PDB file of C-alpha atoms in Angstrom:
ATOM      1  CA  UNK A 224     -78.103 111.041  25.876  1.00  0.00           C
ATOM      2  CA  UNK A 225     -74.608 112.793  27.324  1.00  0.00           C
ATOM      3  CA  UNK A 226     -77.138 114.710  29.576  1.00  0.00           C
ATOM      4  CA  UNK A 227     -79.242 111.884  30.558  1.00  0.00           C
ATOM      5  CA  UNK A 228     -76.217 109.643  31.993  1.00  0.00           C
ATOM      6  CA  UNK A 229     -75.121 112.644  34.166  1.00  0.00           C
ATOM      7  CA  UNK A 230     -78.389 113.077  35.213  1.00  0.00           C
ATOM      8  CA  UNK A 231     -78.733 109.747  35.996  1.00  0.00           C
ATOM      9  CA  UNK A 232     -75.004 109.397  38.141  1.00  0.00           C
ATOM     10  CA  UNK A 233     -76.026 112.867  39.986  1.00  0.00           C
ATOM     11  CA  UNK A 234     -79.789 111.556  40.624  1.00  0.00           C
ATOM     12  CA  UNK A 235     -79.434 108.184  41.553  1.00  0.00           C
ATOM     13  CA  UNK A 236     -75.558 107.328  42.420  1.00  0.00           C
ATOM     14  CA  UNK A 237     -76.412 107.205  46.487  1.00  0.00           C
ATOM     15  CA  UNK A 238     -79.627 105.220  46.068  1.00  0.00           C
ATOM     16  CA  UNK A 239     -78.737 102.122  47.889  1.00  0.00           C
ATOM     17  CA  UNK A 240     -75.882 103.650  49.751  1.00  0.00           C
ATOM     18  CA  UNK A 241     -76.658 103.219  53.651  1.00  0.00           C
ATOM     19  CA  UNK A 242     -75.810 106.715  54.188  1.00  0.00           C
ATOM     20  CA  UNK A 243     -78.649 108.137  51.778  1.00  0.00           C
ATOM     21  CA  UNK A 244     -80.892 110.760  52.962  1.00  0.00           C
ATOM     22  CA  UNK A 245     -84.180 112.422  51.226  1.00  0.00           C
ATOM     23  CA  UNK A 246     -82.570 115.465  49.342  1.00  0.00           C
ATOM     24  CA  UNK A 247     -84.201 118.778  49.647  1.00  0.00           C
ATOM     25  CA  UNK A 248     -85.605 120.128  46.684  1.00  0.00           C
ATOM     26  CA  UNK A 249     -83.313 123.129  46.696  1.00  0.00           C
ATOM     27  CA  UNK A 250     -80.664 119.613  46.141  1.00  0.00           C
ATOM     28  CA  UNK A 251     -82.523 118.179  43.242  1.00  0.00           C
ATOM     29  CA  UNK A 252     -83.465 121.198  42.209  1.00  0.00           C
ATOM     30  CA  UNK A 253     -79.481 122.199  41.881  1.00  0.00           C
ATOM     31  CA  UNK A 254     -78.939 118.955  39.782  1.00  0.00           C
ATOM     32  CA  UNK A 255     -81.107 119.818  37.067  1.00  0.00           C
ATOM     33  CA  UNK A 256     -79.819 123.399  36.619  1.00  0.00           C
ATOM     34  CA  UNK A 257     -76.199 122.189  37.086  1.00  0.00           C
ATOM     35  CA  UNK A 258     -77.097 119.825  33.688  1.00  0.00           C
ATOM     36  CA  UNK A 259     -78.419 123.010  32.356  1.00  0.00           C
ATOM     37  CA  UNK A 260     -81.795 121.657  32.319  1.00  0.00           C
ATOM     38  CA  UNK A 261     -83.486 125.126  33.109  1.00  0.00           C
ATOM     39  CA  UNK A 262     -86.854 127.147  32.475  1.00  0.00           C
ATOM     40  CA  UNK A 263     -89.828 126.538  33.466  1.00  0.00           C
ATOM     41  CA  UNK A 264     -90.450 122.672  32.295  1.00  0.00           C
ATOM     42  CA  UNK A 265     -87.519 121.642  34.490  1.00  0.00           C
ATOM     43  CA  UNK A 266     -88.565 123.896  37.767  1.00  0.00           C
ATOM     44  CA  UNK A 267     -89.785 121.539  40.534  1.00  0.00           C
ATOM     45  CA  UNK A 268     -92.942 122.600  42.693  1.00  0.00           C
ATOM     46  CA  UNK A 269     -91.662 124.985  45.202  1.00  0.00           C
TER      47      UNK A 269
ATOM     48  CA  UNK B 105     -88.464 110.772  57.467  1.00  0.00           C
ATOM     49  CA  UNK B 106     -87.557 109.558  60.662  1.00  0.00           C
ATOM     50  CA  UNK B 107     -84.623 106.997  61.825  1.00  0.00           C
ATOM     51  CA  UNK B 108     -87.338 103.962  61.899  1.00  0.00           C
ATOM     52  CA  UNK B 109     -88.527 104.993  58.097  1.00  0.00           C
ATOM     53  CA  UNK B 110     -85.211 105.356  57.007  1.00  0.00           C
ATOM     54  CA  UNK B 111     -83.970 101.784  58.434  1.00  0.00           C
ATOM     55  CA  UNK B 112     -87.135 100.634  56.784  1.00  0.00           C
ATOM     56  CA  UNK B 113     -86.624 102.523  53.485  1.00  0.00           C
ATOM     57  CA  UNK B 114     -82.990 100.793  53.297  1.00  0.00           C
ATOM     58  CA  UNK B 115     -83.676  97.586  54.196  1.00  0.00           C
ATOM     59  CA  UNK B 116     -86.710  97.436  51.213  1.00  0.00           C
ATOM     60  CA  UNK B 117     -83.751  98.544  49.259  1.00  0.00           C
ATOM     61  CA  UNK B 118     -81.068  96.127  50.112  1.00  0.00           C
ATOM     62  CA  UNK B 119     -83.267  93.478  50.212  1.00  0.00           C
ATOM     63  CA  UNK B 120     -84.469  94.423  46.658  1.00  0.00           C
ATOM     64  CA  UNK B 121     -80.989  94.570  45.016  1.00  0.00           C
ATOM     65  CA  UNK B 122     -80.182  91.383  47.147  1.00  0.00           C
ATOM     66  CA  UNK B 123     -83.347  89.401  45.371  1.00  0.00           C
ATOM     67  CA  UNK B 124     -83.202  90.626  41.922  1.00  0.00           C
ATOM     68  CA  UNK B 125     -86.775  91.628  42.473  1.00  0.00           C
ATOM     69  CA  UNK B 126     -89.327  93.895  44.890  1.00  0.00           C
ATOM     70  CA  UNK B 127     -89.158  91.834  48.388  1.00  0.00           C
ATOM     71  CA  UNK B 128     -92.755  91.652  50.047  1.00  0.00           C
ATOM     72  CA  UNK B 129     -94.103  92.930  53.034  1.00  0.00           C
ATOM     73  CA  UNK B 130     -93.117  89.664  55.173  1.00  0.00           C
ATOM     74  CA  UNK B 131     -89.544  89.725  53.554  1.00  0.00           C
ATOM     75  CA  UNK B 132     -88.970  92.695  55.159  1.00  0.00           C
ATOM     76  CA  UNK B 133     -90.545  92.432  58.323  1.00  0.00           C
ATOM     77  CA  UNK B 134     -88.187  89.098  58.557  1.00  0.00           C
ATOM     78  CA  UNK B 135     -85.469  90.893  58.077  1.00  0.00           C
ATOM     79  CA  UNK B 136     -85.868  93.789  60.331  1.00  0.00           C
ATOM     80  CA  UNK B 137     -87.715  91.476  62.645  1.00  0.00           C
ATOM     81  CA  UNK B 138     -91.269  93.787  63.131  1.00  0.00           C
ATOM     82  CA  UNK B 139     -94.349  92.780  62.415  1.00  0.00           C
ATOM     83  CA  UNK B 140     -95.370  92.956  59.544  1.00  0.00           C
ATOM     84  CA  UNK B 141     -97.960  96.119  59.695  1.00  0.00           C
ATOM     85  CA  UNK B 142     -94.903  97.863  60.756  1.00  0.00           C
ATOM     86  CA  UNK B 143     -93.738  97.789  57.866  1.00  0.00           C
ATOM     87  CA  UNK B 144     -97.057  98.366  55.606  1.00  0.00           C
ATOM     88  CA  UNK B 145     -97.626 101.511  57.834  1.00  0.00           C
ATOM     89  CA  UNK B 146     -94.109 102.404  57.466  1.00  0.00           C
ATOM     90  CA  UNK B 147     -93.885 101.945  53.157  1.00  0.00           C
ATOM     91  CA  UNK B 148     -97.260 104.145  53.253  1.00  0.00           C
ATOM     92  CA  UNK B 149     -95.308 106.662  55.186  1.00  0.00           C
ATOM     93  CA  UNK B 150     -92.210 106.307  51.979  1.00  0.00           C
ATOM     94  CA  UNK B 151     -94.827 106.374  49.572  1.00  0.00           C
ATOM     95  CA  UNK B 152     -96.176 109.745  50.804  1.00  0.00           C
ATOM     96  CA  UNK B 153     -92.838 111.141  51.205  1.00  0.00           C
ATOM     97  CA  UNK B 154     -91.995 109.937  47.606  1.00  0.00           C
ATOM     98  CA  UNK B 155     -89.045 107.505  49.001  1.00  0.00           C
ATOM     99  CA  UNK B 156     -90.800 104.428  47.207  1.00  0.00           C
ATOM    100  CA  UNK B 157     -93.834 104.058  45.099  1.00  0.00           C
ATOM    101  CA  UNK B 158     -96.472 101.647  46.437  1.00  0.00           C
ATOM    102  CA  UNK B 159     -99.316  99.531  44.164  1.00  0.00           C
ATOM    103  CA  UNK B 160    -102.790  99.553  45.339  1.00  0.00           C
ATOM    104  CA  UNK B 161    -102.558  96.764  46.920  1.00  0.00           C
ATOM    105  CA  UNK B 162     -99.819  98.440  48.964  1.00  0.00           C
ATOM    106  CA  UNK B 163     -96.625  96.393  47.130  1.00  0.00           C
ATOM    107  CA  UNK B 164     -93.634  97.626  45.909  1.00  0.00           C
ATOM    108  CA  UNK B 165     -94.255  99.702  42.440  1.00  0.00           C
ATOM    109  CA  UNK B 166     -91.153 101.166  42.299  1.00  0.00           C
ATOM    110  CA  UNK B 167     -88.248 101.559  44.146  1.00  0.00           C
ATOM    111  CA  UNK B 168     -86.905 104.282  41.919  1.00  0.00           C
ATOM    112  CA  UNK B 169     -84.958 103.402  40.028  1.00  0.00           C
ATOM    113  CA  UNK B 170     -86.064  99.877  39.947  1.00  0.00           C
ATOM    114  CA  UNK B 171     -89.291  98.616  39.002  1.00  0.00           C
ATOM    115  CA  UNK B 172     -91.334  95.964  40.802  1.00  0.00           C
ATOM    116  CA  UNK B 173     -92.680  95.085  38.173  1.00  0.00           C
ATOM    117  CA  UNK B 174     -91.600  94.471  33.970  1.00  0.00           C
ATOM    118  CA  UNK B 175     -91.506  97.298  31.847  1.00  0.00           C
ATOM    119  CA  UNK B 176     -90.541  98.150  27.953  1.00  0.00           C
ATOM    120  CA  UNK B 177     -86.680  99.188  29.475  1.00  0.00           C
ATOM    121  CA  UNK B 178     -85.007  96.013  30.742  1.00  0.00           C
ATOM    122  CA  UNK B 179     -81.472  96.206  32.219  1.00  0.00           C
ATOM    123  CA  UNK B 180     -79.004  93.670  32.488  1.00  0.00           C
ATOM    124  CA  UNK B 181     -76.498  94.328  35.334  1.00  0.00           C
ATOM    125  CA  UNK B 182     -74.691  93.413  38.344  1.00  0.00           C
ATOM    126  CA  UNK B 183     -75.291  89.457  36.600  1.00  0.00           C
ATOM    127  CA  UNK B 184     -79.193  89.849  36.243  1.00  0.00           C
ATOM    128  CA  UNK B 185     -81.848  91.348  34.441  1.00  0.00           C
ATOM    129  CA  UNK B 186     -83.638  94.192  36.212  1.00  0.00           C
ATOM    130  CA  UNK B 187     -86.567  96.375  34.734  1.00  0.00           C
ATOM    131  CA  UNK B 188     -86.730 100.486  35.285  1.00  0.00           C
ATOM    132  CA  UNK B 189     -89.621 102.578  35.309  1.00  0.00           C
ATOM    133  CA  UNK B 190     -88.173 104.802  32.437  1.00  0.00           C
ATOM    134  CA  UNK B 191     -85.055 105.647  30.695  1.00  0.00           C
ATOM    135  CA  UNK B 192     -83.644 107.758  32.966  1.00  0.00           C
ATOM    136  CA  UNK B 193     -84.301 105.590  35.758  1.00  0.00           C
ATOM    137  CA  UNK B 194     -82.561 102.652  32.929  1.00  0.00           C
ATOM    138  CA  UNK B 195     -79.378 104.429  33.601  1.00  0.00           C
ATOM    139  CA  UNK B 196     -80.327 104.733  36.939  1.00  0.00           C
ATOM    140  CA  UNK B 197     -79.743 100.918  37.438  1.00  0.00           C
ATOM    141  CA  UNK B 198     -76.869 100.994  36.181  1.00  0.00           C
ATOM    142  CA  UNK B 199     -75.091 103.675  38.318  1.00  0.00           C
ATOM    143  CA  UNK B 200     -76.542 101.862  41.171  1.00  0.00           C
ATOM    144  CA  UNK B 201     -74.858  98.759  40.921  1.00  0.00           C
ATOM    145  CA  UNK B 202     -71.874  99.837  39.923  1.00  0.00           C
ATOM    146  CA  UNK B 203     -71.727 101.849  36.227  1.00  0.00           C
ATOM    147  CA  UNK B 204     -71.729  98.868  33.593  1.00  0.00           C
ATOM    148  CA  UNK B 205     -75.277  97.154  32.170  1.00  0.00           C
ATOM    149  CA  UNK B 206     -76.761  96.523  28.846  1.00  0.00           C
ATOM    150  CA  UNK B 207     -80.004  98.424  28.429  1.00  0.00           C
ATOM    151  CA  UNK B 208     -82.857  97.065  26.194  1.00  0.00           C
ATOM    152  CA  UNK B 209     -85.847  99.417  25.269  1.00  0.00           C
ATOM    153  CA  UNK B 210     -87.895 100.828  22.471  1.00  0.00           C
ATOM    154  CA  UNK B 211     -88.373 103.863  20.872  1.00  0.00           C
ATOM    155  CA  UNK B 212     -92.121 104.971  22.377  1.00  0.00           C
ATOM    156  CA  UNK B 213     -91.903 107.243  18.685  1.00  0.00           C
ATOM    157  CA  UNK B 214     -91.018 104.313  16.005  1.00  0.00           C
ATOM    158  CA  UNK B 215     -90.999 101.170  17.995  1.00  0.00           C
ATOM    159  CA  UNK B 216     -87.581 100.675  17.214  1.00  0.00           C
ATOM    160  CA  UNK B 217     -86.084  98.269  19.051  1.00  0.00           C
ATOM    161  CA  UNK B 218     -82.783 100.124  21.085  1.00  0.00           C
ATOM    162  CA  UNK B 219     -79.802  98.623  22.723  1.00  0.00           C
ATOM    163  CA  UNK B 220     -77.389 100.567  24.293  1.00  0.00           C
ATOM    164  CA  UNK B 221     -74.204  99.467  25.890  1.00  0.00           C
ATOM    165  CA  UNK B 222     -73.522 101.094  29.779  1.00  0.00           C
ATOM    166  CA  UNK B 223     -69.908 101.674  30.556  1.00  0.00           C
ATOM    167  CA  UNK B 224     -68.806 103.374  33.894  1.00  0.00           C
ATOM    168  CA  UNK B 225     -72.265 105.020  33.319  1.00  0.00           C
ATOM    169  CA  UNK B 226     -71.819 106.307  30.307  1.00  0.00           C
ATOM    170  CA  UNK B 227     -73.776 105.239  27.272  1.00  0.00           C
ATOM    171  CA  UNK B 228     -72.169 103.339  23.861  1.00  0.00           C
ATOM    172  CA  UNK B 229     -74.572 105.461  21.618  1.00  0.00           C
ATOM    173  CA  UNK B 230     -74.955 109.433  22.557  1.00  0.00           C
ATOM    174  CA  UNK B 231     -77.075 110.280  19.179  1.00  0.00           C
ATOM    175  CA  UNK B 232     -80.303 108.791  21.280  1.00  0.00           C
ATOM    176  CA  UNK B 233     -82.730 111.528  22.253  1.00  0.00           C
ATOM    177  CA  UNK B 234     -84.118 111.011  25.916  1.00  0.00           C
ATOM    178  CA  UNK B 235     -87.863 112.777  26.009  1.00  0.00           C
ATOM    179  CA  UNK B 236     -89.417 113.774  28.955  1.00  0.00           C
ATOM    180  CA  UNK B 237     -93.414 114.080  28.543  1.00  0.00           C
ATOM    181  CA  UNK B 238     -94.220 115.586  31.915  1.00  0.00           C
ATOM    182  CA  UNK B 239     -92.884 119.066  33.095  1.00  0.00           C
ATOM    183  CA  UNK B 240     -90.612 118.605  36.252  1.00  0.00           C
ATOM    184  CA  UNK B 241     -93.643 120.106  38.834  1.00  0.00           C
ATOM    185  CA  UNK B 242     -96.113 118.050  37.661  1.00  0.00           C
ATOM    186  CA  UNK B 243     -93.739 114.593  37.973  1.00  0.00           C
ATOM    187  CA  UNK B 244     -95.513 113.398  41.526  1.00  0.00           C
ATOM    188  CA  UNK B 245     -98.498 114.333  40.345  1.00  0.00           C
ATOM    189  CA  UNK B 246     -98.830 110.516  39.136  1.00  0.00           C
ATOM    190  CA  UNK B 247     -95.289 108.827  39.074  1.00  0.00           C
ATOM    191  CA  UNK B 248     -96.258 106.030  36.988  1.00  0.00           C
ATOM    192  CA  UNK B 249     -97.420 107.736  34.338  1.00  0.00           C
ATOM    193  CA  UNK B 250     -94.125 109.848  34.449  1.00  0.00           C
TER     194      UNK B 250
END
């Protein structure tokens, strides 16, 4: 639950700021790993 | 996504947090003062770009992390009661408007009935076990679902 409330503040924390922009998926894709959610389940489609 | 789409894409989002609820179509061609197929052709544009998540009647389905429509994970923040599209986007609405809320779900295992307390985005109870059911490159594949 620890790792799904950092997820959540790194994933959505910008989502209504006026200043958000689409993130790459290299971005997201740094997120997840950063949370140590790595392998192949957590790899998003290239 | 262009200037246009992103004006667009924020205004469906302020207007959303400003209502409580998914604004229509005409809402936010008021707002932004277009016509209104402006803006349908403009959501379809999000929707393909996976900014928002349109119905198939081309409405709001989600505006990640909000819901347009109730689901089992209700959120009470910000002085209403939203609904999210999953747990993660549950804690989602809370970061967004501002890091306290009161999530209500269930557990999709037991049934059980779950209540956790949101503070500066951090949850009350850390012994809950988030699932995810759908491997990260197969998330768009149908959103909902996810």
């Amino acid at each position: 639950m620890a790792t799904l409330a950092a997820l959540a503040e790194a994933w959505w924390s910008n989502r209504i700021s006026p200043d958000w922009r689409p993130r790459t998926t290299a971005e997201s894709q740094a997120i997840l790993d950063g949370l140590g959610l790595t392998g192949e389940f957590w790899q998003l489609p290239a | 996504m262009d200037v246009d789409d992103l004006e667009l894409r924020n205004a469906t989002y302020s207007l959303f947090v400003e209502l409580g609820d998914a604004p229509s179509a005409d809402a936010v061609a008021n707002a932004l003062e277009l016509d209104v197929e402006r803006v349908r052709d403009g959501w379809q544009r999000l929707h393909d770009a996976h900014a928002l998540v349109l119905d198939e009647a081309g409405e709001i389905r989600m505006a990640n992390p909000f819901s347009g429509v109730p689901t089992p994970h209700r959120v009470e923040a910000s002085g209403r009661t939203w609904y999210a599209n999953c747990a993660w986007d549950a804690f989602g609405v809370c970061v967004v408007l501002g890091g306290d809320g009161r999530i209500e779900t269930t557990c999709p295992d037991c049934g059980e009935q779950l209540v956790v307390e949101v503070h500066d985005g951090r949850p009350d109870d850390e012994s809950l076990v988030f699932h995810s059911l759908v491997e990260a490159s197969r998330w768009w594949d149908d959103i909902v679902f996810t």
